[in-house]
XYZ file of C-alpha atoms in Angstrom:
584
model
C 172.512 128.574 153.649
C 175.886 126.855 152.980
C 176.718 126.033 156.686
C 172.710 124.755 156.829
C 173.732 122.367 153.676
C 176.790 121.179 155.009
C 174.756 119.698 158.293
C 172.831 117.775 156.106
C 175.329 115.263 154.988
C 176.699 114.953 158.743
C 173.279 114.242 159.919
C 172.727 111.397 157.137
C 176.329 110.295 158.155
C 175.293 110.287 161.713
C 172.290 108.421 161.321
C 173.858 105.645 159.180
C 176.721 105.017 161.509
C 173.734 105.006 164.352
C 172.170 102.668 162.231
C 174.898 100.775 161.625
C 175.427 100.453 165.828
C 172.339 99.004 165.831
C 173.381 96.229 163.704
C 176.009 95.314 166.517
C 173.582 95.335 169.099
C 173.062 92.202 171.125
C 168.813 92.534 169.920
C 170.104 92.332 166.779
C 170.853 88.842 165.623
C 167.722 87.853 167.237
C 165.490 90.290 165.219
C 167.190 88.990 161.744
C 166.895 85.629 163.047
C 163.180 85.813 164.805
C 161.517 85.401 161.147
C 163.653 82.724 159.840
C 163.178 80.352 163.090
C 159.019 81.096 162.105
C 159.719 80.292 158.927
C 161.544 77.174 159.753
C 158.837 76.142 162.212
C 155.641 76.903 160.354
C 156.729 74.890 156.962
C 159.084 71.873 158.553
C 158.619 71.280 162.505
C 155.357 72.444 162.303
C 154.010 70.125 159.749
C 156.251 67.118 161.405
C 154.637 67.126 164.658
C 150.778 67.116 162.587
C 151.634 64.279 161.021
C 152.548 62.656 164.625
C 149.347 63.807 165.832
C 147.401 62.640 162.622
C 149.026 59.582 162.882
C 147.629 58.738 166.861
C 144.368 60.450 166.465
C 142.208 57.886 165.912
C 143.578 54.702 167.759
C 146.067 56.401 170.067
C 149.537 54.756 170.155
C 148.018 51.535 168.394
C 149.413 52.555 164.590
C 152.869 52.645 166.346
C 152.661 49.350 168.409
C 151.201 47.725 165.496
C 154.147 48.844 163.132
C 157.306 47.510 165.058
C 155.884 44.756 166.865
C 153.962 42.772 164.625
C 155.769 40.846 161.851
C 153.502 42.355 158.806
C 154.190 44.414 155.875
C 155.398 47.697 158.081
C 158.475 45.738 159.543
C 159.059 44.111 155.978
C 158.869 47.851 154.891
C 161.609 48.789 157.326
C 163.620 46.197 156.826
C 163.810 46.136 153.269
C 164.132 50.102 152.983
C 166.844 50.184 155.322
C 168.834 47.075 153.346
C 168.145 48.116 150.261
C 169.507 51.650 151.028
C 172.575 50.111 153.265
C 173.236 47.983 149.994
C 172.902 50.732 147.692
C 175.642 52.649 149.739
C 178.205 49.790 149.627
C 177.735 49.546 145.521
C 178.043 52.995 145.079
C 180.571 53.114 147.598
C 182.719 50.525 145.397
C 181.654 51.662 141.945
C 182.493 55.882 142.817
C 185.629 55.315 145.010
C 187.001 52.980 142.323
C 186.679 55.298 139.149
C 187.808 58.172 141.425
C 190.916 56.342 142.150
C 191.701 54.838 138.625
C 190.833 58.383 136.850
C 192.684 60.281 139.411
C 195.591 58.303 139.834
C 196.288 57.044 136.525
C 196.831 57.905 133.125
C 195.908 55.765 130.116
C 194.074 55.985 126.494
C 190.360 56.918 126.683
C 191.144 58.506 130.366
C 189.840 61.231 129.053
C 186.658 60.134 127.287
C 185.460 58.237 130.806
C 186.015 61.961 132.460
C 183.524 63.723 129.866
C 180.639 61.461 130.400
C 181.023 60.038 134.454
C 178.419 62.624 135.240
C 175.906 62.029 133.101
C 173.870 59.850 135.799
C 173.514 62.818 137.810
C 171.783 64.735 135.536
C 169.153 62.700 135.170
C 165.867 62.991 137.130
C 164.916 60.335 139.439
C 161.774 59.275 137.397
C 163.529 59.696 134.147
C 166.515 57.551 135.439
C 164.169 54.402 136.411
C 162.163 55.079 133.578
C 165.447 54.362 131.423
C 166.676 51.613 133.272
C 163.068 49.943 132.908
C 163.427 50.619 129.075
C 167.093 49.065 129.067
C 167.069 46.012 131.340
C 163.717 44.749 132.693
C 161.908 42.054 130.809
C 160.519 44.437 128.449
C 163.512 46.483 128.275
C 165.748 46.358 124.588
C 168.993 45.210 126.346
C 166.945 41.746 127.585
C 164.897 41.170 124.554
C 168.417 41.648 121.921
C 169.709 39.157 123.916
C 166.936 37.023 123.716
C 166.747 36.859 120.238
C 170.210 36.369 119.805
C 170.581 32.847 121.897
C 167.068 32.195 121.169
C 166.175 31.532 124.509
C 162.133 31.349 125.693
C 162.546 34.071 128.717
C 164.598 37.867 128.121
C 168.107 37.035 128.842
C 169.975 39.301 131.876
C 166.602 41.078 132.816
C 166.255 42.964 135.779
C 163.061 43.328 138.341
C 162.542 43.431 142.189
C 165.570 44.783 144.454
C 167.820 43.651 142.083
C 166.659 46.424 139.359
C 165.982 48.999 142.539
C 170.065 48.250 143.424
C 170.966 49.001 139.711
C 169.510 52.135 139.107
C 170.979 53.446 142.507
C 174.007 52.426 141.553
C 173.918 53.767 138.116
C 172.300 57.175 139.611
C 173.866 57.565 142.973
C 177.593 56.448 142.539
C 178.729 60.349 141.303
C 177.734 61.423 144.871
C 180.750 58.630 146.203
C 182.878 59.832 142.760
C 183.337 63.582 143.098
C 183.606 63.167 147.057
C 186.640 61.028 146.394
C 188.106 62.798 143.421
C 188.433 65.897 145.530
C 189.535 63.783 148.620
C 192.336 62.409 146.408
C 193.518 65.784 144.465
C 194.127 67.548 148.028
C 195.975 64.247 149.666
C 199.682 64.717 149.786
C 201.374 61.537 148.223
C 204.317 62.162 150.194
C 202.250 60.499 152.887
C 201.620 56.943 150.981
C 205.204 57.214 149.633
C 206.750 57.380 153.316
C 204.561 54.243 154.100
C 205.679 52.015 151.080
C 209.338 53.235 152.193
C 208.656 51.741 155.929
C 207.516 48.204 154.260
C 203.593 48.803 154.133
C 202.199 47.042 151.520
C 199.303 48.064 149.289
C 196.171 46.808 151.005
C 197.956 48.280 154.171
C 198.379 51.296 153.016
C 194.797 51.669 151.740
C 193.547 50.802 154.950
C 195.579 53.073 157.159
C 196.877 55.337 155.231
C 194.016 56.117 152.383
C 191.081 55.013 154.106
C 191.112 56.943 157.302
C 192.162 59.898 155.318
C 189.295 59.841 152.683
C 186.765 58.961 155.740
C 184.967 62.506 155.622
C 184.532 62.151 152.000
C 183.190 58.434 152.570
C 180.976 59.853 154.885
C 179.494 62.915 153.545
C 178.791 60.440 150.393
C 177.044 57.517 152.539
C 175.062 59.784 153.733
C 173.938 60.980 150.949
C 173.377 57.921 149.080
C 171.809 56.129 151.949
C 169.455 59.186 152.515
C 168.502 59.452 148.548
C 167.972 55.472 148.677
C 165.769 55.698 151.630
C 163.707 58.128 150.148
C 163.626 56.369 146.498
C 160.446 55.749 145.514
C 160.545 56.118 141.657
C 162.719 52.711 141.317
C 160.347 50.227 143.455
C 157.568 51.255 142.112
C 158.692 51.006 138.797
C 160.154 47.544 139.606
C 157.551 46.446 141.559
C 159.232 46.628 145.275
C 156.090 47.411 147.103
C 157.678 46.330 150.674
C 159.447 49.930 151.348
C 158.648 52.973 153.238
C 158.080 54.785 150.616
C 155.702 53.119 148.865
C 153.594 52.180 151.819
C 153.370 56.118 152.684
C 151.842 56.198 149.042
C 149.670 53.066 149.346
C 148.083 54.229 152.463
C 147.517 57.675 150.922
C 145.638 56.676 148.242
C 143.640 54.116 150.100
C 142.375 57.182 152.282
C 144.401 56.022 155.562
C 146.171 58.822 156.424
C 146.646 57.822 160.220
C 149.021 54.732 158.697
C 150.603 56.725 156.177
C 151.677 59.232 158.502
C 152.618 56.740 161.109
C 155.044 55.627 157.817
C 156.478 58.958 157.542
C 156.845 59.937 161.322
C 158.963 56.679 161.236
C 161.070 57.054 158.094
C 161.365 60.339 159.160
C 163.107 59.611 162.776
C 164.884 57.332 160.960
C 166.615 59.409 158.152
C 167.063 62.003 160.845
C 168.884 59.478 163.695
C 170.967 58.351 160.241
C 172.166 62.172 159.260
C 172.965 62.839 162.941
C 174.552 59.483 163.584
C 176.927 60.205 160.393
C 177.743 63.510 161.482
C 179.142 62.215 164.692
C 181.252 59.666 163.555
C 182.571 62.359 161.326
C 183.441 64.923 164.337
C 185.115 62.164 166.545
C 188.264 62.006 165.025
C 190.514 64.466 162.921
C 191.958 63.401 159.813
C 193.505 66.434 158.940
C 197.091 66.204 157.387
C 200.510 67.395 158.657
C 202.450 66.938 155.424
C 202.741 70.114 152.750
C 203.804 67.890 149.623
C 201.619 68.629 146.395
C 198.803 66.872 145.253
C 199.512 62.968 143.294
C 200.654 62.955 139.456
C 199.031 60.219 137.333
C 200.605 56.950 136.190
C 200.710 55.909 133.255
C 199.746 52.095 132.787
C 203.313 50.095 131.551
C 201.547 46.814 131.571
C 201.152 46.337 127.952
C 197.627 44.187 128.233
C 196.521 46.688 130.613
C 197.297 49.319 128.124
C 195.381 47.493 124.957
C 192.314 46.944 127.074
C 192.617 50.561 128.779
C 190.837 51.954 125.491
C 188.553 49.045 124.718
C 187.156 49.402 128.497
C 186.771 53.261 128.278
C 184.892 53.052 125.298
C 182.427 50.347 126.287
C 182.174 52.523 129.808
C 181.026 55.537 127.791
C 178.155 53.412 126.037
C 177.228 51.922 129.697
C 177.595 55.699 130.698
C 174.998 57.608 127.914
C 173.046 54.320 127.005
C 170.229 55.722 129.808
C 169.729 59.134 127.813
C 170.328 57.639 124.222
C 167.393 55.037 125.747
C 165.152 58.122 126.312
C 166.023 60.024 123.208
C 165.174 56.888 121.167
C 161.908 56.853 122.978
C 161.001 60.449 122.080
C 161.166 59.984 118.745
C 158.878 56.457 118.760
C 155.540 56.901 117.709
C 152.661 55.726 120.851
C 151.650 52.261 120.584
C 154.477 51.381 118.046
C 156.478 49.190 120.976
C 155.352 46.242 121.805
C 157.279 42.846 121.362
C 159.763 44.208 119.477
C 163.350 44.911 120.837
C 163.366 48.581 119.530
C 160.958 50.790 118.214
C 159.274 50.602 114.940
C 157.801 53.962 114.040
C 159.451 56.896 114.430
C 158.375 61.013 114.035
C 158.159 64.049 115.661
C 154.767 64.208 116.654
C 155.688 63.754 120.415
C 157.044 66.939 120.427
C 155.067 68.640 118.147
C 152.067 67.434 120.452
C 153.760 69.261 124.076
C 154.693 72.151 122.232
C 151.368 73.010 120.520
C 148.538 71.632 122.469
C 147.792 73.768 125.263
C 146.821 70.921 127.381
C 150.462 69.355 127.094
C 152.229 71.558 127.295
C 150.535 73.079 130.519
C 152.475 70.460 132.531
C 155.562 72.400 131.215
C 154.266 75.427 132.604
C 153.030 74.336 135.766
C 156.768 72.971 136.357
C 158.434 76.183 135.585
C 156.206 78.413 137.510
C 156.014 76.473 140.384
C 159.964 75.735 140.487
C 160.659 79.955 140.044
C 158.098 80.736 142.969
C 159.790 78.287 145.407
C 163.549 78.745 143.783
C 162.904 82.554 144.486
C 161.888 81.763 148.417
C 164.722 79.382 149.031
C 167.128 82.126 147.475
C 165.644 84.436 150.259
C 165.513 82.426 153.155
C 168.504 80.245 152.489
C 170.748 83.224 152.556
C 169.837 85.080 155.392
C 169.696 82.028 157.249
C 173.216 81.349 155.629
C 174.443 84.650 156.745
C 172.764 83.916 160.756
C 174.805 80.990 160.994
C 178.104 81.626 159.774
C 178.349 85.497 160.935
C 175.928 86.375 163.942
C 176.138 85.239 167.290
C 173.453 84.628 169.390
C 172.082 81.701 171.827
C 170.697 78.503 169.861
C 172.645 79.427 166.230
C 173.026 75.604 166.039
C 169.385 74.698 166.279
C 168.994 77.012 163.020
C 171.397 75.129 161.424
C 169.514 71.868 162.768
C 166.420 73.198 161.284
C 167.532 73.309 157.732
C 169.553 70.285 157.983
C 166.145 68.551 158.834
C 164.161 69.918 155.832
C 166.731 68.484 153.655
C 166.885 64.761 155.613
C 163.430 64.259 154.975
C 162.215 61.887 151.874
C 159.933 63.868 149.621
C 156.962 61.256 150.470
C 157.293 62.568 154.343
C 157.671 65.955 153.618
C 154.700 65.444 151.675
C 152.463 63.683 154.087
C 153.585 66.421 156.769
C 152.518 69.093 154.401
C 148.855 67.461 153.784
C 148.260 66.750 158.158
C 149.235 70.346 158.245
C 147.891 72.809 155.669
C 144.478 70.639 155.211
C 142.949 73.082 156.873
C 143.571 76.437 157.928
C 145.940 78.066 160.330
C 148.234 80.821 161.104
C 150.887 79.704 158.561
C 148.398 79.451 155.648
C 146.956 82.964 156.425
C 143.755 80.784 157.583
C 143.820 78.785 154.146
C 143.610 75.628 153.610
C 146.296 74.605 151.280
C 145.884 71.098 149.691
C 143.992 71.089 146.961
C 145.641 74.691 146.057
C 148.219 75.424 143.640
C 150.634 77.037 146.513
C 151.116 73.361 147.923
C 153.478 72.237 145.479
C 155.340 74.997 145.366
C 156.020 75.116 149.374
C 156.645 71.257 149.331
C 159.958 72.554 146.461
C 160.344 75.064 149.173
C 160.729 72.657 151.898
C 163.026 69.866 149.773
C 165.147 72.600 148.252
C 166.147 75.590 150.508
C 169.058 72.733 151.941
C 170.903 73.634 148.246
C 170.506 77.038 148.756
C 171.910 77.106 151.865
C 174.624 75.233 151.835
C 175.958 76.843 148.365
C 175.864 80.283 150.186
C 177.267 79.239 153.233
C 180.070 77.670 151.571
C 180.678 81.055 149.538
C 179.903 82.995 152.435
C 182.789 81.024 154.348
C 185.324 82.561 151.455
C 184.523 86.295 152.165
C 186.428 88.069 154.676
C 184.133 89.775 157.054
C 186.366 93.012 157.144
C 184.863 94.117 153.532
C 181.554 94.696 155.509
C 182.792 95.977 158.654
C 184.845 98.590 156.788
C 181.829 99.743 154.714
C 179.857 100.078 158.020
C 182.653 101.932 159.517
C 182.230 104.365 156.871
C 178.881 105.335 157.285
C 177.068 102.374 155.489
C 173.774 100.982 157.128
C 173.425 96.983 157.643
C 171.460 96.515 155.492
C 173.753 97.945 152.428
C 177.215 96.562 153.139
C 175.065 93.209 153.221
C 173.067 93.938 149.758
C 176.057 95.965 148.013
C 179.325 94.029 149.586
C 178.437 90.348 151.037
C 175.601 89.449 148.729
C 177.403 90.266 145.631
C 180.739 88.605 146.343
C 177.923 85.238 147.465
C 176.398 85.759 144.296
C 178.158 82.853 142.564
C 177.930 80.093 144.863
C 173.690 81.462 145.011
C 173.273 81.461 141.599
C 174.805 77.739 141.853
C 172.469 76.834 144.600
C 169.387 78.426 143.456
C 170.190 76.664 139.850
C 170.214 73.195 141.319
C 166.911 74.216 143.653
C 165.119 74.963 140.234
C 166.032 71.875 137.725
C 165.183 69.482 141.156
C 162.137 71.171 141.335
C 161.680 70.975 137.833
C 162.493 67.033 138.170
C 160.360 66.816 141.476
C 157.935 63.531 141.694
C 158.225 62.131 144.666
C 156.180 64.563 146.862
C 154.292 66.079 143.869
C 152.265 62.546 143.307
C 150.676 62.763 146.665
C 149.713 66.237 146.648
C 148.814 67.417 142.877
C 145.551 68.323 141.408
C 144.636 68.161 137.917
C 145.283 71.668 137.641
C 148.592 71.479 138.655
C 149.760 68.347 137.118
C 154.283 68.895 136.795
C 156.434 67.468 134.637
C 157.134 64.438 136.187
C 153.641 63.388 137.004
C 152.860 64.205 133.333
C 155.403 61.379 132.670
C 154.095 59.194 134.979
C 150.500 59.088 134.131
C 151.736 58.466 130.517
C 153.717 55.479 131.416
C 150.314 54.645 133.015
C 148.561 54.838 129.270
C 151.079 53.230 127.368
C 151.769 56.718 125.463
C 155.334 55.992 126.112
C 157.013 57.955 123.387
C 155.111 60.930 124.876
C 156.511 60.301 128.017
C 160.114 60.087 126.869
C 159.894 63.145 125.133
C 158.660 64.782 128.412
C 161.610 63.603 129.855
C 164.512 64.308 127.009
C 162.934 68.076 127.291
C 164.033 67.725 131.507
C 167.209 66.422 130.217
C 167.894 68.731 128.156
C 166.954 71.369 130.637
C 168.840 69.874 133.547
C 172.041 69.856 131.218
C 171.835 73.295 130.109
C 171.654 73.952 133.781
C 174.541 72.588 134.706
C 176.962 73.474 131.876
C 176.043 77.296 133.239
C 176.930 75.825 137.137
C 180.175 75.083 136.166
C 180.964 77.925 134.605
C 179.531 80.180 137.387
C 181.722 77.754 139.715
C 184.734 78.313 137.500
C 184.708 81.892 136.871
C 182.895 83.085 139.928
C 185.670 83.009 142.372
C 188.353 84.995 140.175
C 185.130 87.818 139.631
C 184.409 88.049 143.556
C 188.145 88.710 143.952
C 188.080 91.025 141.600
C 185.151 92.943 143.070
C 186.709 92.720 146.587
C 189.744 94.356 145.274
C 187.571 97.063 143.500
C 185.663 97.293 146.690
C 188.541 97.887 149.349
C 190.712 100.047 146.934
């Protein structure tokens, strides 16, 4: 009986370590990876190449000839998308890279009040960051009309509209992307470096431009790229400003006028073209190495001696901190307004709670709310999924076309929400193998695959980043001791990842929960989010309602983030922790 027991454990053992074999089997990596390239192709090539064919099914090739040869509104489109997002890049590019350098690399009164508010841009929504410029600084906005009144002049004073008000919200939004990609550029660069070129006779704007420059270039990079992709896909800021010549807004103009051959001849194009941009930038890049040979430690801050510099230091940071929350304070004064109580005056007259009271207790209000939640868990919880097994493929298996599954996420996340819309609607509008033979517009699954789609990039790239910290001996030595595949993966690698998920699927949720761009093409009325809650009260003039919708995102998106950085912070130090508890 005892020697009958005893075979029992060897047997499991034996099994498990066969088990574990068959995880290094060459079949392997393909049969983990076999779902996630379906995946990849059902929900973004899939739907690409339907909006290609929608787009030449009914005139052939004509759509296409008509768009870049003739000197209408789709060149105008182009052209203006592409400048206005080329432009946006340079501002931010000046605007981040100069706060970066002044808080990193010197010290002066109010340094410290600039730091605690620089990031309040990016947690604003898209919509609810136009929506707050447009209450600030177009001709109906407070900052216009107070200066109005004050010089008594016939027209709002300083008042922005057209590209000019497009540029300044992507400035005011976009610049943190150029900001915390040169802050950490400039905390890892060894000042020994700049030091030995001032001692060789290099002056300053020499040493910024071969010293500095070249060594912040993949920082400068990874940030145009981001900026100039998030500007070509803007479509919250012209339509609040009234830019109707982009790419964006024709994709919507088309859709709503029922001509979905032009509007996905629109996003085929905008889509090759964000896609030629990201590759383009990821060459220039890889050409060159910019890695340093020094080992000196990172810069220490200077304190300002010049003694005007030093009285206006404080003056400046405060008035940069008003320029800095004046977008939020803007919608929290808005809240609070009663409907119909702004008109001609510069602020508000009526204030109350009823705008809140309203969301929170009238079912039909607040279903927006819910819609918004539920439909950002459902896709958070598949990008969480996906994005880290397909993390995992790429940075640990080996197998033939590992880079093409790379490719494949790297795509979802080029394209603008308006084309991964229209590729969504040419390809789920009626039914096929990927929609169980369903057809999905008009359903409430739509939305939350188009979140999907947009969001598993975030995912991904926060797991394969923590995924690059972890040693890949912790799993190998739990699979040499009998552990199957599938638990050193669950118990070992997912758990030290955990942080850097959390972090990913955290950002995947509030963007969903901020999501307008693709939602306004393809909601119904019973799945109406946040943000096109927002919209459609803009649309009625039930503006306080509106705002309150928005400080509620806010609010949210904060929250959020305050728990990222913490998870950020203290996640590292627990996953070594575990590790060591692991291995001991």
């Amino acid at each position: 009986m005892t020697a009958a027991s005893s075979t029992v454990p060897s047997r499991r053992v034996a099994l498990a370590r066969r088990l574990a074999g068959g995880a290094n089997a060459a079949w392997f990596p393909y049969l983990m990876v076999a779902p996630l390239v379906l995946i990849l192709w059902g929900y973004v090539v899939q739907p690409m190449l339907a909006t290609f064919v929608e787009s030449v099914s009914e005139d052939g090739v004509s759509n296409y000839t008509q768009f870049f040869t003739s000197a209408g509104v789709a060149r105008t489109s182009l052209i203006t998308s592409l400048a206005i997002s080329v432009a946006s890049v340079v501002l931010c590019g000046v605007v981040g890279v100069a706060m970066a350098f002044l808080l990193k690399r010197f010290s002066f009164p109010g340094r410290r009040l600039i730091e605690a508010f620089i990031l309040v841009p990016a947690a604003l929504p898209p919509l609810i960051g136009a929506i707050s410029f447009q209450l600030l600084y177009s001709e109906i906005g407070i900052l216009p009309r107070g200066l109005q009144r004050l010089f008594g002049t016939e027209s709002p004073v300083l008042a922005f509209d057209g590209i000019a008000g497009v540029l300044v919200v992507h400035t005011f939004t976009m610049y943190p992307f150029f900001y915390l990609a040169a802050s950490a550029a400039l905390a890892g660069l060894d000042p020994s470096i700049e030091e030995a070129a001032y001692n060789l006779g290099a002056g300053r704007v020499r040493v910024w431009r071969t010293v500095l420059l070249p060594m912040l270039t993949p920082a400068m990079v990874s940030a145009s790229l981001l900026v100039f992709m998030t500007s070509l896909a803007s479509y919250t800021a012209p339509l609040l400003f009234g830019v109707d010549q982009t790419m964006t807004m024709q994709i919507y103009i088309n859709r709503t006028n029922g001509d979905l051959p032009m509007a996905s001849t629109y996003a085929s194009a905008l889509g090759l073209v964000s896609i030629a941009f990201l590759l383009l930038m990821r060459w220039y890049e890889g050409r060159r190495s910019y890695l340093s040979q020094s080992k000196g430690i990172s810069a220490r801050r200077r304190e300002i001696s010049n003694p005007v510099g030093r009285w206006l230091a404080p003056v400046a940071s405060v008035l940069a901190a008003i320029v800095l929350l004046a977008p939020v304070a803007t919608i929290a004064l808005v809240a609070f307004s009663e409907d119909g109580s702004w008109t001609t005056e510069i602020i508000p007259s009526a204030y109350s709670i009823d705008n809140f009271v309203t969301i929170v207790s009238e079912p039909k209000a607040f279903q927006p709310i819910l819609n918004s939640l539920q439909m950002s868990l459902l896709a958070t919880a598949g990008c969480i999924v996906i994005g880290v097994l397909i993390a995992y493929a790429v940075r640990r298996l080996r197998f033939v076309g590992r880079s093409l599954l790379d490719i494949g996420v790297m795509i979802a996340w080029a394209l603008p929400g308006t084309v991964v819309a229209i590729n969504l609607i040419s390809a789920f509008s009626t039914g096929n193998s990927f929609s169980f033979g369903q057809a999905l517009i008009g359903t409430f699954w739509i939305l939350p695959l188009a979140y999907f789609v947009r969001f598993l990039p975030l995912v991904f790239r926060a797991s394969s980043a923590s995924l690059a910290l972890i040693d890949p001996s912790l799993e190998e030595a739990a699979r040499n001791l009998g552990a199957s595949w599938f638990r050193a993966f669950l118990n070992i690698t997912v758990r030290l990842m955990l942080p850097g998920v959390i972090v990913g699927a955290l950002l995947a949720f509030v963007h969903g929960v901020g999501e307008f761009v693709a939602s306004v093409l393809i909601y119904t009325s019973s799945t109406v989010p946040i943000s096109v809650a927002i919209n459609n009260r803009m649309y009625s003039f039930e503006i306080g309602t509106a705002a309150a919708y928005g400080m509620l995102q806010v609010v949210l998106i904060f929250v959020v983030m305050w728990f990222s950085s913490r998870l950020e912070n203290g996640g590292g130090r627990a996953a070594a922790r575990q590790a060591e508890q692991w291995t001991n």
